[in-house]
Structure formats: C-alpha cells, structure tokens
Amino acid sequence: MTTNAEWQRRSLASLWHPCTQMQRAATAVPPLPMVRGQGPWLFDAEGQRYFDALSSWWVNLFGHADARIAAALKEQLDTLPHVMLAGCTHAPAVELAERLSARTGGALGHAFFASDGASAVEIALKMSFHHWRNRGRAGKGEFVCLRQGYHGETLGALAVTDVKVFRDAYDPLLMRAHQVMSPDARQAQPGESAADVAARAVGEVEMLLRERGERIAAVIVEPLVQGAAGMAMHDPSYLRALRALCTRFDVHLIADEIAVGCGRTGTFFAWEQALPEGASDAERRAAWPDFITLSKGISGGFLPLSLVLSTDAVYQAFLDEDVARGFLHSHSYTGNALACRAALAVLDRFDQEDVLGRNAVQAEALTRALQPLLNDPRVEHARQRGMIWAFDVRAEHAGGNFAERFHLAGRRRELLIRPIGRTVYLMPPYVLDEALSAWLAQRVQATLTDVLEHPDADPTHQPPTA
C-alpha cells in the first residue's frame, strides 16, 4: 500500500486522532501518513518529506531514528524489556533516577516513574496533598495554577489547566483550583519590562497565599515558557520570587518541565535559570522546586516515559509501617526498562557532547535568519528562549481559521508545523546547522506571506510549492 489516500481512508475509518475534530479531518485536513523518519525529516507514503518543526509534539530531541538511542534500545530489548517496579527494581530505572537527581545537585533525591506528562502531573498533585495529610495538615488540599497554563488533560491535570478548548467540556467534573495572573511578558504596559510583568504576577500570588496559605497544598507552574498559551515567555525573576513565597508560606512548588525540560530553554532544566548565582550549595538546593515533572524529550522521542522528581522531605513524609501512609499509585508500565534505557541514552548525549553549547550557536543562527520577521508589520511579539521561537500574527491580519490555513500551507512547503491560534512557533530537533536554519526561516516566512496575502484561498486544493 503506497498511496497517501489509501492510508488516509483506512486511518479515518478506524482511528480516533488526538486533538482533532474528526469531522474536519474527514472533509478537509486528512492525517499525513508517515512511513519513515530520518533526522529532522519525516516522509509520507509517497516519498514527500516534511521538516518536523515541532519535534512531533516536542518529544524528539536528536532527530528521528537517532542511531545511538536506537542501539541502546536494541541492546536492552535482548536483555530486559520490562519488569514491574512494585517489589522489583532494575538498572535503567535506578541509574536514570540517580543521574537526574545529580543534575539538581541532589536537591530532588527521588524519582517516581509514570508514562506520560498528564500522569506525572497527577502524581505530583497527589503527592503534595498526601504529604500534607501525612504531616497532620489535611486541610491543605487546594492548588494554585496560572492563567493560560496547561498541565495535561486527565481530570486532575485539567483542573490546574486554563485552556478553555480542553477544559470547558469537562468543567463539572473538575476540582476547583485558584488561578493567578500569568507572568506572560506580552502583557507589558508601555514602559514595562518582562521583569515588571513578573513582579505584578508575583504580587497576585502573594495576596492569595496571605489569604489562603494554610489551605493551599501547592502552586504549579511551567517554568519560563507556557507552551499551550502560545509559547508565552516570562522572566526568570518570577520563578525566584515564587520559590521564596512558597517557602515563606509553607506551600509546595511544582515545576512542570514536561515541555521545557531536557534543554529546550537553553539549560537542561528550565529551573536552572532561576537559581541564585554565587550562592552556596545549600542555598542552591533550597532554591529548587519541591517537585519537577518531566516527560516528552526525556526519552528522545522513542518511547512514552514520564517521572516526578521530589525532595527528600516530601519522600520522608511517606515512610511509615502503615501501608496507607505510603504513596500507593501505580501504572502497569511504571519505570519500563526500555523507556528508561532510552532516557539514559539521551543523558549520555548531554554528558558526552556539548549539546547545550551547540544549541546556543544554532539558536543564534536561526534567530538571525528569522530577523526579517521583527520588521514585519503583520507580526508582533517575536520571541525566543533557547530552542523555542514564536511570533504572533496581528489579529487584523490573521483572518479566519489561521492555524489550519498556516498548517496546510506549510505542508506545501515541506513543513510540519501547527500554530496555536495566531501564534506560529518552532521547536525543532537539536540537529540544526546554519544552512538548515536559513532554509527553515525562508520556508516559514514564505508560508506566512502566502497565508496572509491569500486569505480566501483554499489550501486543501493547492499543489505543492517548492
């Protein structure tokens, strides 16, 4: 079976695709049948290539079919693909937990494994609540989240998510969380800096914690970049101030690094950019959050894996002869050996190569190539943090159904790209070079021009464009 059309027909007849209105998929935007990946490229059933500008929902770090990760998985496959982690243990899980803890300077000493980002958020929320109950403070059962924040689509994670298209249909099922101002720098008033916006947002958190701190278990935040909000970026000072407030009012701090971890923001953990410079080791350990959730890129785009890192203080609250005081949460594939081995291969790349330094060089190259966007009157809020770029198309220029129109026009230019509303963003694999950056920037700008200059064209019936 070699045609896209036949695979699309079979897919639409049998699959329910995520984050998709299936009526629209059947009539206008059928799924692309991918059969092969190589580096930053994906290839459909008819041999057409597409640059994976989104790292396949932000999971692919080193390109598709990375040989080193694949070799590690093949070795593990012949040794131990899986064993339950309840009552057993294995080297890949132990070594992964040790190496991730070391990257926090030992501040977060224990890892609890799961399968996907939302389940990691569920675990962090439950751990926080249960910790306070075990400490004799069962009244601390409320959570604080940021407006525009996104933490997943299971019920607990959705309760601390503020993206209406995901949340509203299920609102009657959700617990009530407090929402506070996002530090999104796009909210700056005339004369304000990103740090000023962050300070205003911190003030709102402080007011809430003064009033409800005795009832609040935890604050959850996406450090530096709120992804589903349209890559809303904020100043690191917000995170430092938030850590100080949570310490002062005895409230847990959960850093959701599912999207922004593993080097996406320029440091392995985004939170590293909020650590105090010149501080002692003890002061730096105290500046980390109480929990970090990690998923997506940690396994390099090969296998589903997520985890929660927690402090020793949290872990010790569950130690007791009473089983009910333990953390009785599980998934059948918790700590899957294959997935953990993939993650170890990812960490090997960071340890043995200057991944972050190379990324910084390539980020500068892509930023230079995208420079014309800064002078485009149709565009506002061009921004970049590490290996994440974004810009917003002004509302008066975007027209109706902008995201779909841009996505389809991008396909015609060998781009796999999915805007969020009026926000066009790039989160490519870590395999850019100067030539590829120039190519990518040219294709993005050509797609933008095409979409904005032909707002009434039907991109579903346009021929491919070189």
Tab-separated table of C-alpha atoms in Angstrom:
chain	number	residue	atom	x	y	z
A	1	MET	CA	0.000	0.000	0.000
A	2	THR	CA	1.907	3.045	-1.259
A	3	THR	CA	-0.555	5.924	-1.626
A	4	ASN	CA	-1.331	8.578	0.951
A	5	ALA	CA	-5.008	8.474	0.018
A	6	GLU	CA	-5.424	4.806	0.880
A	7	TRP	CA	-3.723	5.124	4.253
A	8	GLN	CA	-5.833	8.194	4.989
A	9	ARG	CA	-9.002	6.293	4.120
A	10	ARG	CA	-8.081	3.422	6.446
A	11	SER	CA	-6.977	5.752	9.217
A	12	LEU	CA	-10.188	7.767	9.145
A	13	ALA	CA	-12.217	4.563	9.143
A	14	SER	CA	-10.541	3.128	12.233
A	15	LEU	CA	-8.638	5.708	14.305
A	16	TRP	CA	-9.777	8.486	16.594
A	17	HIS	CA	-6.936	11.007	16.340
A	18	PRO	CA	-5.932	13.132	19.344
A	19	CYS	CA	-6.540	16.870	19.497
A	20	THR	CA	-8.548	16.616	16.269
A	21	GLN	CA	-12.080	17.392	15.171
A	22	MET	CA	-12.621	14.217	13.183
A	23	GLN	CA	-15.333	15.764	11.027
A	24	ARG	CA	-12.792	18.314	9.806
A	25	ALA	CA	-10.161	15.606	9.311
A	26	ALA	CA	-12.544	13.650	7.117
A	27	THR	CA	-13.578	16.600	4.970
A	28	ALA	CA	-10.565	18.902	4.720
A	29	VAL	CA	-7.460	18.027	6.716
A	30	PRO	CA	-6.734	14.289	6.483
A	31	PRO	CA	-3.808	12.969	8.550
A	32	LEU	CA	-0.422	12.682	6.870
A	33	PRO	CA	0.595	9.015	6.536
A	34	MET	CA	4.186	8.971	7.757
A	35	VAL	CA	6.234	5.873	6.990
A	36	ARG	CA	9.802	6.898	7.883
A	37	GLY	CA	11.792	9.408	9.886
A	38	GLN	CA	15.392	10.498	9.464
A	39	GLY	CA	16.977	13.370	11.373
A	40	PRO	CA	14.593	16.356	11.294
A	41	TRP	CA	12.640	14.883	8.371
A	42	LEU	CA	9.503	12.771	8.156
A	43	PHE	CA	8.480	11.042	4.925
A	44	ASP	CA	4.958	10.201	3.822
A	45	ALA	CA	3.791	7.111	1.939
A	46	GLU	CA	4.559	8.721	-1.417
A	47	GLY	CA	8.066	9.881	-0.507
A	48	GLN	CA	7.287	13.550	0.209
A	49	ARG	CA	9.440	14.908	3.017
A	50	TYR	CA	8.404	17.271	5.819
A	51	PHE	CA	10.611	19.154	8.251
A	52	ASP	CA	9.396	18.333	11.759
A	53	ALA	CA	9.352	21.886	13.092
A	54	LEU	CA	7.519	20.771	16.264
A	55	SER	CA	9.672	17.753	17.171
A	56	SER	CA	6.482	15.668	16.960
A	57	TRP	CA	4.764	17.419	19.868
A	58	TRP	CA	8.058	18.442	21.438
A	59	VAL	CA	9.376	14.923	22.150
A	60	ASN	CA	12.101	14.422	19.552
A	61	LEU	CA	15.439	15.857	20.659
A	62	PHE	CA	18.127	14.461	18.365
A	63	GLY	CA	16.211	13.741	15.191
A	64	HIS	CA	14.115	10.781	14.162
A	65	ALA	CA	15.700	7.317	14.335
A	66	ASP	CA	18.762	8.575	16.203
A	67	ALA	CA	21.296	5.766	15.867
A	68	ARG	CA	22.735	5.957	19.391
A	69	ILE	CA	19.386	5.808	21.159
A	70	ALA	CA	18.244	3.048	18.811
A	71	ALA	CA	21.380	0.995	19.555
A	72	ALA	CA	20.818	1.297	23.305
A	73	LEU	CA	17.238	0.129	22.900
A	74	LYS	CA	18.251	-2.864	20.789
A	75	GLU	CA	20.689	-3.951	23.490
A	76	GLN	CA	18.087	-3.521	26.232
A	77	LEU	CA	15.474	-5.359	24.153
A	78	ASP	CA	17.595	-8.516	24.265
A	79	THR	CA	18.197	-8.206	27.993
A	80	LEU	CA	15.132	-6.963	29.908
A	81	PRO	CA	12.291	-5.159	28.106
A	82	HIS	CA	10.126	-4.797	31.218
A	83	VAL	CA	9.553	-5.917	34.786
A	84	MET	CA	7.084	-4.454	37.254
A	85	LEU	CA	8.618	-1.860	39.547
A	86	ALA	CA	6.436	-2.847	42.519
A	87	GLY	CA	8.641	-5.178	44.552
A	88	CYS	CA	11.350	-5.274	41.853
A	89	THR	CA	13.951	-2.911	40.516
A	90	HIS	CA	16.344	-2.747	37.576
A	91	ALA	CA	19.461	-0.889	36.494
A	92	PRO	CA	17.962	1.509	33.906
A	93	ALA	CA	15.432	2.916	36.405
A	94	VAL	CA	17.969	3.197	39.227
A	95	GLU	CA	20.631	4.821	37.055
A	96	LEU	CA	18.156	7.244	35.494
A	97	ALA	CA	16.882	8.352	38.909
A	98	GLU	CA	20.444	8.806	40.176
A	99	ARG	CA	21.588	10.806	37.167
A	100	LEU	CA	18.575	13.120	37.140
A	101	SER	CA	18.935	13.780	40.862
A	102	ALA	CA	22.592	14.621	40.301
A	103	ARG	CA	21.542	17.230	37.753
A	104	THR	CA	19.676	19.011	40.579
A	105	GLY	CA	22.723	18.865	42.844
A	106	GLY	CA	20.861	16.307	44.953
A	107	ALA	CA	18.070	18.746	45.742
A	108	LEU	CA	15.450	16.373	44.346
A	109	GLY	CA	16.560	12.967	45.523
A	110	HIS	CA	13.816	10.577	44.470
A	111	ALA	CA	12.098	9.761	41.169
A	112	PHE	CA	8.628	8.270	40.724
A	113	PHE	CA	8.014	6.952	37.211
A	114	ALA	CA	4.889	7.085	35.061
A	115	SER	CA	4.089	7.045	31.346
A	116	ASP	CA	3.031	10.479	30.063
A	117	GLY	CA	3.028	14.107	31.088
A	118	ALA	CA	-0.506	14.263	32.454
A	119	SER	CA	0.059	11.228	34.662
A	120	ALA	CA	3.200	12.853	36.075
A	121	VAL	CA	1.189	15.957	36.965
A	122	GLU	CA	-1.457	13.759	38.625
A	123	ILE	CA	1.299	12.146	40.687
A	124	ALA	CA	2.754	15.483	41.804
A	125	LEU	CA	-0.660	16.798	42.844
A	126	LYS	CA	-1.462	13.608	44.776
A	127	MET	CA	1.961	13.519	46.407
A	128	SER	CA	1.612	17.092	47.611
A	129	PHE	CA	-1.860	16.555	49.050
A	130	HIS	CA	-0.896	13.245	50.668
A	131	HIS	CA	2.323	14.698	52.083
A	132	TRP	CA	0.414	17.371	53.968
A	133	ARG	CA	-2.105	14.825	55.236
A	134	ASN	CA	0.691	12.578	56.487
A	135	ARG	CA	2.151	15.606	58.255
A	136	GLY	CA	-1.114	16.180	60.071
A	137	ARG	CA	-2.229	19.080	57.874
A	138	ALA	CA	-5.083	17.553	55.899
A	139	GLY	CA	-6.648	20.986	55.457
A	140	LYS	CA	-4.003	21.822	52.851
A	141	GLY	CA	-5.838	20.484	49.812
A	142	GLU	CA	-6.119	23.427	47.427
A	143	PHE	CA	-3.958	24.135	44.369
A	144	VAL	CA	-2.869	27.273	42.548
A	145	CYS	CA	-2.248	27.459	38.822
A	146	LEU	CA	-1.539	30.208	36.301
A	147	ARG	CA	-3.991	31.652	33.847
A	148	GLN	CA	-3.254	30.294	30.372
A	149	GLY	CA	-1.406	27.384	31.990
A	150	TYR	CA	-1.538	23.851	30.598
A	151	HIS	CA	-0.663	20.684	32.516
A	152	GLY	CA	-2.495	17.875	30.731
A	153	GLU	CA	-5.932	16.516	30.022
A	154	THR	CA	-6.642	13.895	32.673
A	155	LEU	CA	-9.039	15.199	35.302
A	156	GLY	CA	-6.531	16.246	37.958
A	157	ALA	CA	-4.178	17.835	35.436
A	158	LEU	CA	-7.097	19.501	33.671
A	159	ALA	CA	-8.220	21.044	36.955
A	160	VAL	CA	-4.994	23.086	37.036
A	161	THR	CA	-5.166	23.880	33.303
A	162	ASP	CA	-6.607	27.109	31.894
A	163	VAL	CA	-7.095	26.377	28.201
A	164	LYS	CA	-10.799	26.580	27.503
A	165	VAL	CA	-10.921	24.335	24.453
A	166	PHE	CA	-9.589	21.462	26.554
A	167	ARG	CA	-11.199	22.284	29.873
A	168	ASP	CA	-14.708	23.651	29.430
A	169	ALA	CA	-16.490	20.476	28.314
A	170	TYR	CA	-15.337	18.690	31.475
A	171	ASP	CA	-15.549	21.558	33.945
A	172	PRO	CA	-18.333	19.955	36.044
A	173	LEU	CA	-16.009	17.007	36.749
A	174	LEU	CA	-13.061	19.056	37.977
A	175	MET	CA	-11.830	20.150	41.394
A	176	ARG	CA	-11.655	23.913	41.879
A	177	ALA	CA	-8.180	25.445	41.685
A	178	HIS	CA	-7.147	29.054	42.279
A	179	GLN	CA	-5.973	30.855	39.148
A	180	VAL	CA	-3.476	33.682	39.322
A	181	MET	CA	-2.030	36.090	36.790
A	182	SER	CA	0.319	34.690	34.165
A	183	PRO	CA	3.711	36.427	34.012
A	184	ASP	CA	3.465	36.363	30.188
A	185	ALA	CA	5.730	39.210	29.038
A	186	ARG	CA	3.310	40.058	26.202
A	187	GLN	CA	1.155	41.768	28.857
A	188	ALA	CA	3.700	44.541	29.375
A	189	GLN	CA	2.232	48.008	29.552
A	190	PRO	CA	4.091	50.957	27.958
A	191	GLY	CA	7.381	51.341	29.754
A	192	GLU	CA	7.190	47.954	31.474
A	193	SER	CA	9.808	45.224	31.135
A	194	ALA	CA	9.280	41.464	31.332
A	195	ALA	CA	10.591	41.649	34.903
A	196	ASP	CA	7.948	44.285	35.715
A	197	VAL	CA	5.193	41.990	34.445
A	198	ALA	CA	6.665	39.182	36.523
A	199	ALA	CA	6.611	41.385	39.621
A	200	ARG	CA	2.925	42.190	39.082
A	201	ALA	CA	2.151	38.494	38.731
A	202	VAL	CA	4.106	37.681	41.885
A	203	GLY	CA	2.085	40.261	43.787
A	204	GLU	CA	-1.120	38.420	42.934
A	205	VAL	CA	0.320	35.122	44.203
A	206	GLU	CA	1.411	36.767	47.441
A	207	MET	CA	-2.066	38.152	48.072
A	208	LEU	CA	-3.596	34.706	47.595
A	209	LEU	CA	-1.063	32.943	49.812
A	210	ARG	CA	-1.581	35.511	52.566
A	211	GLU	CA	-5.286	34.765	52.484
A	212	ARG	CA	-5.318	31.005	51.785
A	213	GLY	CA	-1.809	29.709	52.523
A	214	GLU	CA	-2.997	27.454	55.339
A	215	ARG	CA	-5.339	25.720	52.876
A	216	ILE	CA	-3.082	25.581	49.818
A	217	ALA	CA	-1.037	22.469	49.119
A	218	ALA	CA	0.942	23.581	46.071
A	219	VAL	CA	1.464	26.068	43.269
A	220	ILE	CA	2.124	24.589	39.815
A	221	VAL	CA	3.946	26.483	37.071
A	222	GLU	CA	5.506	25.916	33.642
A	223	PRO	CA	8.961	27.463	34.078
A	224	LEU	CA	9.937	30.171	31.570
A	225	VAL	CA	7.528	29.162	28.790
A	226	GLN	CA	3.793	28.387	28.932
A	227	GLY	CA	3.500	26.174	25.883
A	228	ALA	CA	-0.186	25.827	25.090
A	229	ALA	CA	-0.678	29.520	25.844
A	230	GLY	CA	1.150	30.203	22.598
A	231	MET	CA	4.712	29.941	23.904
A	232	ALA	CA	4.100	32.675	26.491
A	233	MET	CA	7.535	33.516	27.898
A	234	HIS	CA	8.360	35.127	31.216
A	235	ASP	CA	11.336	36.471	33.124
A	236	PRO	CA	13.270	34.062	35.408
A	237	SER	CA	12.794	36.504	38.286
A	238	TYR	CA	9.221	35.238	38.513
A	239	LEU	CA	10.440	31.757	39.421
A	240	ARG	CA	12.862	33.034	42.073
A	241	ALA	CA	10.140	35.122	43.693
A	242	LEU	CA	7.653	32.254	43.508
A	243	ARG	CA	10.121	29.929	45.256
A	244	ALA	CA	10.601	32.488	48.035
A	245	LEU	CA	6.852	32.917	48.509
A	246	CYS	CA	6.186	29.170	48.632
A	247	THR	CA	8.935	28.733	51.224
A	248	ARG	CA	7.621	31.643	53.276
A	249	PHE	CA	4.028	30.386	53.331
A	250	ASP	CA	4.890	26.664	53.603
A	251	VAL	CA	3.391	25.705	50.226
A	252	HIS	CA	4.811	23.207	47.763
A	253	LEU	CA	6.092	24.372	44.397
A	254	ILE	CA	5.615	22.079	41.379
A	255	ALA	CA	7.674	22.868	38.264
A	256	ASP	CA	6.063	21.296	35.211
A	257	GLU	CA	9.071	20.803	32.925
A	258	ILE	CA	7.324	18.321	30.637
A	259	ALA	CA	7.623	20.647	27.627
A	260	VAL	CA	10.526	22.879	28.680
A	261	GLY	CA	12.946	20.355	30.194
A	262	CYS	CA	15.799	18.470	28.529
A	263	GLY	CA	17.481	21.551	27.122
A	264	ARG	CA	14.570	23.239	25.356
A	265	THR	CA	15.086	26.583	27.100
A	266	GLY	CA	18.898	26.565	26.944
A	267	THR	CA	19.600	24.703	30.195
A	268	PHE	CA	18.819	21.059	30.888
A	269	PHE	CA	16.166	22.034	33.429
A	270	ALA	CA	14.496	25.370	32.764
A	271	TRP	CA	14.594	25.973	36.529
A	272	GLU	CA	18.391	26.237	36.413
A	273	GLN	CA	17.968	29.745	35.013
A	274	ALA	CA	16.262	30.792	38.259
A	275	LEU	CA	18.969	29.532	40.612
A	276	PRO	CA	20.908	32.212	42.522
A	277	GLU	CA	24.388	32.909	41.205
A	278	GLY	CA	27.274	32.767	43.624
A	279	ALA	CA	25.193	31.011	46.286
A	280	SER	CA	26.358	28.164	48.483
A	281	ASP	CA	25.439	24.588	47.633
A	282	ALA	CA	22.861	24.593	50.434
A	283	GLU	CA	21.292	27.813	49.161
A	284	ARG	CA	21.136	26.456	45.631
A	285	ARG	CA	19.489	23.226	46.802
A	286	ALA	CA	16.889	25.260	48.677
A	287	ALA	CA	16.141	27.249	45.512
A	288	TRP	CA	14.879	24.226	43.558
A	289	PRO	CA	11.132	23.440	43.491
A	290	ASP	CA	9.685	20.668	45.640
A	291	PHE	CA	8.662	18.679	42.546
A	292	ILE	CA	9.732	18.591	38.916
A	293	THR	CA	7.638	16.737	36.358
A	294	LEU	CA	9.481	15.533	33.276
A	295	SER	CA	8.368	13.745	30.109
A	296	LYS	CA	8.394	14.355	26.324
A	297	GLY	CA	12.065	14.797	25.401
A	298	ILE	CA	13.458	12.660	28.213
A	299	SER	CA	13.235	9.513	26.045
A	300	GLY	CA	14.285	11.285	22.855
A	301	GLY	CA	11.032	10.688	21.012
A	302	PHE	CA	11.307	6.883	21.153
A	303	LEU	CA	9.034	5.645	23.949
A	304	PRO	CA	6.477	7.082	26.394
A	305	LEU	CA	8.004	7.917	29.758
A	306	SER	CA	7.383	10.464	32.479
A	307	LEU	CA	8.567	10.956	36.009
A	308	VAL	CA	8.280	13.141	39.085
A	309	LEU	CA	11.369	14.230	40.975
A	310	SER	CA	10.739	15.148	44.604
A	311	THR	CA	12.730	16.384	47.577
A	312	ASP	CA	13.828	14.097	50.374
A	313	ALA	CA	11.492	15.991	52.727
A	314	VAL	CA	8.497	15.004	50.606
A	315	TYR	CA	9.683	11.405	50.327
A	316	GLN	CA	10.250	11.032	54.062
A	317	ALA	CA	6.663	12.056	54.860
A	318	PHE	CA	5.501	8.752	53.367
A	319	LEU	CA	7.823	6.479	55.381
A	320	ASP	CA	5.770	4.522	57.919
A	321	GLU	CA	4.807	0.968	58.881
A	322	ASP	CA	1.224	1.863	57.914
A	323	VAL	CA	0.760	0.924	54.258
A	324	ALA	CA	-1.964	3.541	53.835
A	325	ARG	CA	0.593	6.265	54.551
A	326	GLY	CA	2.645	5.137	51.555
A	327	PHE	CA	2.191	6.511	48.055
A	328	LEU	CA	0.028	3.771	46.543
A	329	HIS	CA	-0.014	4.983	42.967
A	330	SER	CA	0.977	2.791	40.049
A	331	HIS	CA	0.920	2.197	36.314
A	332	SER	CA	1.480	-1.218	34.770
A	333	TYR	CA	4.483	0.043	32.817
A	334	THR	CA	5.902	2.266	35.578
A	335	GLY	CA	9.651	2.555	35.090
A	336	ASN	CA	9.630	0.480	31.898
A	337	ALA	CA	13.209	-0.692	31.320
A	338	LEU	CA	13.195	0.075	27.587
A	339	ALA	CA	11.936	3.615	28.115
A	340	CYS	CA	14.422	4.227	30.934
A	341	ARG	CA	17.248	2.942	28.726
A	342	ALA	CA	16.218	5.376	26.008
A	343	ALA	CA	16.349	8.173	28.589
A	344	LEU	CA	19.821	7.085	29.699
A	345	ALA	CA	20.963	7.290	26.078
A	346	VAL	CA	19.545	10.822	25.959
A	347	LEU	CA	21.508	11.768	29.093
A	348	ASP	CA	24.617	10.199	27.550
A	349	ARG	CA	24.312	12.635	24.664
A	350	PHE	CA	24.153	15.575	27.083
A	351	ASP	CA	27.080	14.238	29.141
A	352	GLN	CA	29.365	13.300	26.256
A	353	GLU	CA	28.624	16.130	23.819
A	354	ASP	CA	28.244	19.874	24.263
A	355	VAL	CA	24.553	19.710	23.350
A	356	LEU	CA	23.607	22.949	25.089
A	357	GLY	CA	26.577	24.866	23.684
A	358	ARG	CA	25.881	23.640	20.167
A	359	ASN	CA	22.214	24.512	20.553
A	360	ALA	CA	23.118	28.047	21.615
A	361	VAL	CA	25.155	28.526	18.441
A	362	GLN	CA	22.396	27.155	16.223
A	363	ALA	CA	19.764	29.191	18.062
A	364	GLU	CA	21.664	32.346	17.180
A	365	ALA	CA	21.824	31.262	13.549
A	366	LEU	CA	18.078	30.651	13.328
A	367	THR	CA	17.328	33.899	15.145
A	368	ARG	CA	19.435	35.781	12.596
A	369	ALA	CA	17.668	34.019	9.740
A	370	LEU	CA	14.272	34.964	11.186
A	371	GLN	CA	15.296	38.605	11.677
A	372	PRO	CA	13.055	39.948	8.848
A	373	LEU	CA	10.026	38.952	10.922
A	374	LEU	CA	10.961	41.573	13.505
A	375	ASN	CA	10.310	44.277	10.926
A	376	ASP	CA	7.134	42.751	9.500
A	377	PRO	CA	4.179	44.995	10.461
A	378	ARG	CA	1.854	41.988	10.384
A	379	VAL	CA	3.766	40.350	13.219
A	380	GLU	CA	4.105	41.170	16.912
A	381	HIS	CA	5.841	39.737	19.983
A	382	ALA	CA	8.626	37.864	18.206
A	383	ARG	CA	10.418	35.950	20.964
A	384	GLN	CA	12.899	33.179	21.633
A	385	ARG	CA	14.084	31.163	24.597
A	386	GLY	CA	16.700	28.505	23.949
A	387	MET	CA	15.420	26.227	21.174
A	388	ILE	CA	11.915	27.720	21.159
A	389	TRP	CA	10.865	30.512	18.781
A	390	ALA	CA	7.464	32.138	18.430
A	391	PHE	CA	5.716	35.138	16.955
A	392	ASP	CA	2.098	36.283	16.896
A	393	VAL	CA	0.258	37.376	13.782
A	394	ARG	CA	-1.728	40.527	14.464
A	395	ALA	CA	-5.447	39.873	14.718
A	396	GLU	CA	-6.310	42.293	11.925
A	397	HIS	CA	-4.117	40.322	9.521
A	398	ALA	CA	-4.634	36.718	10.632
A	399	GLY	CA	-8.107	36.158	9.183
A	400	GLY	CA	-10.357	33.215	9.971
A	401	ASN	CA	-9.055	29.743	10.783
A	402	PHE	CA	-5.472	31.000	10.656
A	403	ALA	CA	-3.848	27.989	12.355
A	404	GLU	CA	-5.309	25.462	9.927
A	405	ARG	CA	-4.554	27.616	6.893
A	406	PHE	CA	-0.943	28.046	8.002
A	407	HIS	CA	-0.565	24.344	8.757
A	408	LEU	CA	-1.813	23.323	5.331
A	409	ALA	CA	0.218	25.962	3.523
A	410	GLY	CA	3.263	24.770	5.468
A	411	ARG	CA	2.728	21.225	4.251
A	412	ARG	CA	3.054	22.521	0.698
A	413	ARG	CA	6.488	23.871	1.611
A	414	GLU	CA	7.769	20.693	3.288
A	415	LEU	CA	6.929	21.928	6.796
A	416	LEU	CA	5.117	20.039	9.522
A	417	ILE	CA	4.021	22.977	11.660
A	418	ARG	CA	0.900	23.639	13.753
A	419	PRO	CA	0.300	27.184	15.034
A	420	ILE	CA	-1.527	27.746	18.320
A	421	GLY	CA	-4.240	30.243	17.469
A	422	ARG	CA	-2.399	33.229	15.953
A	423	THR	CA	0.957	32.082	17.348
A	424	VAL	CA	3.428	30.493	14.953
A	425	TYR	CA	6.145	28.648	16.816
A	426	LEU	CA	9.183	26.498	16.115
A	427	MET	CA	10.547	23.824	18.443
A	428	PRO	CA	12.793	21.781	16.126
A	429	PRO	CA	15.077	18.835	16.959
A	430	TYR	CA	18.625	19.639	18.048
A	431	VAL	CA	20.096	18.935	14.612
A	432	LEU	CA	20.073	22.385	13.045
A	433	ASP	CA	23.015	23.831	11.180
A	434	GLU	CA	23.328	27.237	9.524
A	435	ALA	CA	22.121	26.062	6.115
A	436	LEU	CA	19.111	24.253	7.548
A	437	SER	CA	18.280	27.258	9.735
A	438	ALA	CA	18.304	29.517	6.673
A	439	TRP	CA	16.100	27.061	4.782
A	440	LEU	CA	13.641	26.796	7.684
A	441	ALA	CA	13.416	30.567	8.152
A	442	GLN	CA	12.797	31.089	4.436
A	443	ARG	CA	10.028	28.493	4.342
A	444	VAL	CA	8.305	29.880	7.427
A	445	GLN	CA	8.367	33.418	6.046
A	446	ALA	CA	7.159	32.274	2.612
A	447	THR	CA	4.315	30.346	4.242
A	448	LEU	CA	3.331	33.398	6.275
A	449	THR	CA	3.286	35.621	3.200
A	450	ASP	CA	1.244	33.094	1.254
A	451	VAL	CA	-1.344	32.711	4.011
A	452	LEU	CA	-1.723	36.437	4.696
A	453	GLU	CA	-1.745	37.565	1.073
A	454	HIS	CA	-4.289	34.944	0.019
A	455	PRO	CA	-6.710	34.738	2.967
A	456	ASP	CA	-9.543	33.358	0.835
A	457	ALA	CA	-7.557	30.637	-0.951
A	458	ASP	CA	-8.427	27.029	-0.174
A	459	PRO	CA	-5.081	25.470	0.819
A	460	THR	CA	-6.612	21.978	0.814
A	461	HIS	CA	-6.643	22.078	-3.000
A	462	GLN	CA	-3.311	23.756	-3.691
A	463	PRO	CA	-0.407	21.946	-5.378
A	464	PRO	CA	2.895	21.518	-3.523
A	465	THR	CA	5.227	24.515	-3.609
A	466	ALA	CA	8.987	24.157	-3.749
